[in-house]
């Protein structure tokens, strides 16, 4: 029966045939599969065409020495984590320093001790096996995230449509492949419904809570008013929401007379542009938490008019940070929105571009969702 080590491959690189044959014999006795090369050029060909677990590399070779070859390999993505052990006659302390400086993982003195040689090879192979396992798991996880992102794109599609001359547009940009933000707008009973929500946390768990939030929206009865809708959402989400999670949200309904009614549950204040002025909309109700308590969900109203604009976003936008550790803040989002309105460009695209410009080389660290209603 094959031993664990027998599945591992070693490439021996030395310009002295006798050294190569000795190493080959000793390692085969230990159950390793060996490949040989007598120069950096030959070793390069083997590495590019064969899966190698460890490289035993002589230092003093003609044309290209071992240190130079190791530095070259470390510039190539497929060999950045390849275990490389130098075989050198350099004094131990100096040899170790040179091995580390040139990208090696360890070194073995000539003449070498067989036990030390085999022990060091097995040690670096154990580490490589762990790295390979982590890489495999990471690849599987990323593939699953990509699949989940496609599902989430179907669940929370970005929208852009015209209703009664009113333009409704959404933007959804997860920090990871998937995220816990939610945004949607739709027509129901001759009214425009606008919902935005933000679940604490990132990734799959937050995304699943976002999916449950949308399922509850689907379960709403057409005849329900805004207060009853929010009460239904709150009651049913609190039943399934873990205690260490919370959801901020804002649910707004715009009727045909341009009257906007909304309930803001702990979410960043909505912004409205009206009569040339950009301002926050007042009113705050409790967020949704995994604790069942009686909440006072107060309905706010504002009368809009043609030329008005209504804007909401998740805090991934207002909490975006630049290289100086400065946040955009809610006041900053109001200024960005105002500039976007005045620019005459696509508003959500303009807002997003200004956020990224503010962040500069820093990457936004939270999900972002936005919705804009242009009357």
XYZ file of C-alpha atoms in Angstrom:
375
model
C 0.000 0.000 0.000
C 1.357 3.461 -0.914
C 2.525 5.577 2.018
C 1.549 9.207 2.466
C 4.975 10.341 1.281
C 4.889 8.215 -1.885
C 2.395 10.579 -3.445
C 4.764 13.537 -3.125
C 7.194 14.597 -5.811
C 10.688 16.042 -5.394
C 12.694 17.839 -8.080
C 16.456 17.536 -7.532
C 18.534 20.237 -9.251
C 22.336 19.925 -9.189
C 24.962 20.131 -11.917
C 26.947 17.250 -10.391
C 25.484 13.890 -11.563
C 26.846 12.012 -8.546
C 25.020 14.348 -6.153
C 21.794 13.952 -8.128
C 21.977 10.151 -8.136
C 22.696 10.007 -4.401
C 19.772 12.240 -3.541
C 17.541 10.349 -5.939
C 18.423 7.011 -4.345
C 17.947 8.239 -0.750
C 14.606 9.903 -1.440
C 13.208 6.988 -3.412
C 14.063 4.778 -0.452
C 11.841 7.056 1.643
C 8.915 6.652 -0.771
C 9.190 9.947 -2.668
C 8.823 10.211 -6.430
C 11.821 12.059 -7.819
C 12.571 14.136 -10.892
C 16.022 15.403 -11.809
C 17.569 18.369 -13.578
C 21.184 19.454 -14.043
C 20.642 23.188 -14.603
C 18.147 25.939 -13.940
C 17.016 25.730 -17.557
C 16.191 22.007 -17.290
C 14.503 22.574 -13.911
C 12.341 25.297 -15.407
C 11.020 22.902 -18.037
C 10.229 20.231 -15.437
C 8.421 22.695 -13.178
C 6.303 24.053 -16.006
C 5.173 20.576 -17.069
C 5.070 18.537 -13.846
C 3.404 18.940 -10.452
C 6.277 19.241 -7.973
C 5.842 19.283 -4.197
C 9.381 20.298 -3.181
C 12.414 21.657 -4.981
C 15.911 20.681 -3.806
C 18.149 23.323 -5.329
C 21.934 23.446 -5.540
C 23.443 26.917 -5.189
C 26.592 26.722 -7.312
C 25.546 25.920 -10.889
C 26.813 27.263 -14.238
C 24.869 29.830 -16.315
C 22.312 30.546 -13.543
C 22.985 29.877 -9.862
C 20.399 28.555 -7.437
C 19.775 31.874 -5.674
C 19.019 33.669 -8.940
C 16.747 30.847 -10.099
C 14.837 30.909 -6.799
C 14.267 34.659 -7.071
C 12.949 34.128 -10.597
C 10.499 31.446 -9.437
C 9.152 33.661 -6.668
C 8.056 36.223 -9.260
C 5.781 33.605 -10.876
C 2.359 33.103 -9.260
C 2.357 29.317 -9.613
C 5.645 29.012 -7.705
C 5.241 31.631 -4.964
C 4.390 28.926 -2.399
C 6.514 26.079 -3.804
C 8.752 24.747 -0.995
C 12.400 25.371 -1.998
C 15.262 23.898 0.008
C 18.784 24.998 -0.884
C 21.611 22.480 -0.836
C 24.776 24.436 -0.139
C 28.238 24.149 1.332
C 27.987 27.700 2.668
C 28.487 28.021 6.426
C 25.215 27.412 8.308
C 24.466 30.913 9.633
C 25.346 32.626 6.362
C 23.589 29.917 4.363
C 20.351 30.400 6.282
C 20.416 34.173 5.753
C 21.108 33.826 2.030
C 18.399 31.182 1.634
C 15.782 33.413 3.295
C 16.928 36.542 1.461
C 16.594 34.861 -1.930
C 13.164 33.335 -1.362
C 14.073 29.897 -0.030
C 12.246 28.096 2.752
C 15.290 26.402 4.320
C 18.741 25.097 3.495
C 20.717 21.899 3.920
C 24.472 21.866 4.380
C 26.768 19.728 2.243
C 27.684 17.101 3.163
C 24.124 16.572 4.345
C 22.692 14.340 7.026
C 20.047 11.973 5.648
C 17.765 12.299 8.684
C 17.920 16.099 8.573
C 17.275 16.069 4.831
C 14.195 13.836 5.054
C 12.855 15.632 8.155
C 13.058 19.035 6.483
C 11.447 17.771 3.289
C 8.561 16.216 5.200
C 8.156 19.388 7.248
C 7.804 21.703 4.237
C 5.545 19.178 2.475
C 3.177 19.112 5.459
C 2.933 22.888 5.231
C 2.383 22.710 1.478
C -0.377 20.131 1.901
C -2.136 22.438 4.349
C -1.737 25.378 1.958
C -3.087 23.289 -0.923
C -6.067 22.204 1.161
C -6.794 25.809 2.152
C -6.487 26.917 -1.471
C -8.869 24.157 -2.588
C -11.400 25.099 0.078
C -11.012 28.783 -0.813
C -11.600 28.016 -4.496
C -14.725 26.003 -3.671
C -15.996 28.773 -1.410
C -15.382 31.424 -4.070
C -17.186 29.298 -6.648
C -20.142 28.934 -4.282
C -20.102 32.690 -3.677
C -20.170 33.321 -7.426
C -23.205 31.048 -7.727
C -24.833 32.762 -4.754
C -24.142 36.157 -6.344
C -25.967 35.107 -9.513
C -28.915 34.016 -7.365
C -28.821 37.293 -5.437
C -28.682 39.267 -8.690
C -31.964 37.582 -9.640
C -33.385 38.189 -6.173
C -32.297 41.831 -5.989
C -31.949 43.028 -9.592
C -30.938 46.601 -10.262
C -33.943 48.427 -11.692
C -34.586 51.445 -13.892
C -38.092 52.240 -15.128
C -40.551 55.069 -15.756
C -43.963 55.265 -14.032
C -46.333 58.167 -14.709
C -43.359 60.210 -15.894
C -41.436 59.374 -12.704
C -38.051 57.675 -13.056
C -37.211 54.984 -10.480
C -33.674 53.610 -10.323
C -31.783 51.313 -7.934
C -28.135 50.333 -7.450
C -26.826 47.314 -5.520
C -23.107 46.748 -4.921
C -22.069 44.061 -2.368
C -18.697 44.425 -0.633
C -18.100 40.685 -1.030
C -19.578 38.465 -3.750
C -22.855 38.671 -1.848
C -24.058 41.017 0.863
C -26.763 41.918 3.353
C -28.147 45.057 1.726
C -31.532 45.082 0.045
C -33.191 47.584 -2.267
C -36.299 47.385 -4.451
C -38.992 49.552 -5.980
C -42.171 48.410 -7.699
C -45.680 49.460 -8.732
C -48.624 48.163 -6.697
C -52.230 49.416 -6.690
C -51.271 52.554 -8.654
C -48.628 53.483 -6.086
C -44.834 53.356 -6.179
C -43.311 51.317 -3.358
C -39.687 51.947 -2.372
C -37.844 49.772 0.161
C -34.234 49.770 1.284
C -32.751 47.681 4.109
C -29.370 46.832 5.603
C -28.660 43.699 7.627
C -25.696 43.842 10.001
C -22.712 41.796 8.886
C -21.466 40.688 5.480
C -21.416 37.612 3.294
C -23.700 34.560 3.165
C -25.423 34.932 6.563
C -26.371 38.561 5.927
C -27.438 37.691 2.360
C -29.765 34.947 3.641
C -31.389 37.395 6.033
C -31.803 39.790 3.104
C -33.498 36.978 1.160
C -35.877 36.345 4.077
C -36.668 40.058 4.140
C -37.708 39.926 0.484
C -39.806 36.806 1.118
C -41.728 38.749 3.749
C -42.304 41.539 1.229
C -43.803 38.958 -1.122
C -46.186 37.876 1.643
C -47.632 41.342 2.151
C -51.336 41.661 1.313
C -52.196 44.291 -1.280
C -54.808 45.910 0.937
C -52.286 46.581 3.745
C -51.379 50.158 4.458
C -47.825 51.282 5.148
C -48.047 50.902 8.935
C -49.510 47.401 8.657
C -46.829 46.411 6.140
C -44.006 47.480 8.427
C -45.686 45.823 11.412
C -45.901 42.558 9.411
C -42.248 42.789 8.348
C -41.076 43.562 11.862
C -43.082 40.783 13.515
C -42.019 38.061 11.094
C -38.357 39.089 10.823
C -37.954 39.300 14.598
C -39.077 35.660 14.820
C -36.165 34.436 12.677
C -33.491 37.102 13.247
C -30.604 35.974 15.515
C -30.102 38.133 18.593
C -26.746 39.460 17.367
C -28.222 40.694 14.066
C -30.225 43.804 13.271
C -31.898 45.285 10.199
C -32.268 48.975 9.472
C -34.856 49.823 6.832
C -36.945 52.516 5.235
C -40.251 51.743 3.520
C -41.772 54.537 1.424
C -44.904 54.748 -0.737
C -45.472 57.450 -3.340
C -49.064 57.923 -4.516
C -50.359 59.445 -7.758
C -50.773 62.851 -6.051
C -46.990 62.834 -5.306
C -47.553 62.477 -1.560
C -44.742 60.408 -0.048
C -45.392 58.365 3.104
C -42.536 56.538 4.826
C -41.386 54.765 7.961
C -37.678 54.918 8.726
C -36.545 52.076 10.990
C -33.110 53.134 12.213
C -31.853 53.797 8.684
C -29.831 56.791 7.433
C -32.229 59.680 6.879
C -33.764 59.803 3.388
C -32.787 62.831 1.318
C -35.121 64.901 -0.809
C -34.364 67.571 -3.400
C -37.227 70.067 -3.740
C -37.412 73.693 -4.907
C -33.644 73.741 -5.472
C -32.891 72.690 -1.874
C -31.499 69.350 -0.660
C -32.518 68.283 2.860
C -32.923 65.310 5.168
C -36.361 63.921 5.916
C -37.210 63.712 9.627
C -38.610 60.825 11.641
C -37.077 57.705 13.156
C -38.584 54.399 14.302
C -36.700 51.453 15.873
C -34.693 49.094 13.703
C -35.606 45.399 13.474
C -33.716 43.283 16.039
C -33.835 39.706 17.201
C -35.686 40.839 20.304
C -39.454 40.917 20.408
C -40.619 44.268 21.740
C -43.392 46.750 21.042
C -42.224 49.336 18.509
C -43.772 52.674 17.654
C -43.560 52.787 13.859
C -44.498 56.363 13.063
C -45.616 57.174 9.521
C -44.102 60.391 8.141
C -45.435 62.248 5.100
C -44.048 64.850 2.736
C -45.676 66.456 -0.294
C -43.420 66.287 -3.319
C -43.868 68.037 -6.674
C -42.654 67.723 -10.238
C -38.901 68.242 -10.326
C -38.428 66.766 -6.837
C -36.036 63.890 -6.205
C -36.070 61.297 -3.424
C -32.872 59.426 -2.470
C -32.027 56.646 -0.019
C -28.836 54.663 0.600
C -27.313 52.160 3.020
C -24.584 53.155 5.466
C -21.897 51.443 3.394
C -21.946 54.726 1.446
C -21.886 57.210 4.334
C -19.299 55.121 6.218
C -16.949 54.779 3.247
C -13.473 55.838 4.365
C -10.480 57.397 2.625
C -6.758 56.850 3.251
C -6.853 59.490 6.027
C -9.465 57.434 7.941
C -12.103 60.100 7.229
C -15.735 59.038 6.672
C -18.057 60.500 4.077
C -20.779 60.870 6.769
C -24.504 61.464 6.192
C -23.898 65.179 5.691
C -21.325 64.292 3.057
C -23.849 62.049 1.295
C -26.300 64.957 1.178
C -23.633 67.113 -0.499
C -22.732 64.330 -2.956
C -26.391 63.862 -3.877
C -26.861 67.607 -4.344
C -23.831 67.777 -6.662
C -25.139 64.799 -8.624
C -28.535 66.438 -9.097
C -26.930 69.670 -10.271
C -24.562 67.855 -12.638
C -27.427 66.574 -14.783
C -25.695 63.200 -15.097
C -27.069 59.768 -14.186
C -27.612 60.413 -10.478
C -26.790 57.015 -8.960
C -23.751 56.573 -11.191
C -22.573 60.068 -10.262
C -23.067 59.359 -6.538
C -21.147 56.087 -6.800
C -18.294 57.725 -8.706
C -18.002 60.487 -6.114
C -17.866 57.894 -3.305
C -15.079 56.006 -5.079
C -13.266 59.281 -5.761
C -13.477 60.147 -2.043
C -12.099 56.699 -1.085
C -9.195 57.013 -3.530
C -6.881 54.033 -3.060
C -8.996 52.705 -0.170
C -11.624 50.081 -0.980
C -15.136 50.564 0.471
C -15.489 48.053 3.298
C -19.253 47.616 3.342
C -22.118 46.797 0.994
C -23.784 49.697 -0.801
C -27.351 49.985 -2.030
C -29.115 53.113 -3.305
C -32.432 54.147 -4.799
C -33.373 57.410 -6.511
C -36.854 58.558 -7.522
C -36.925 61.473 -9.982
C -40.284 63.214 -10.271
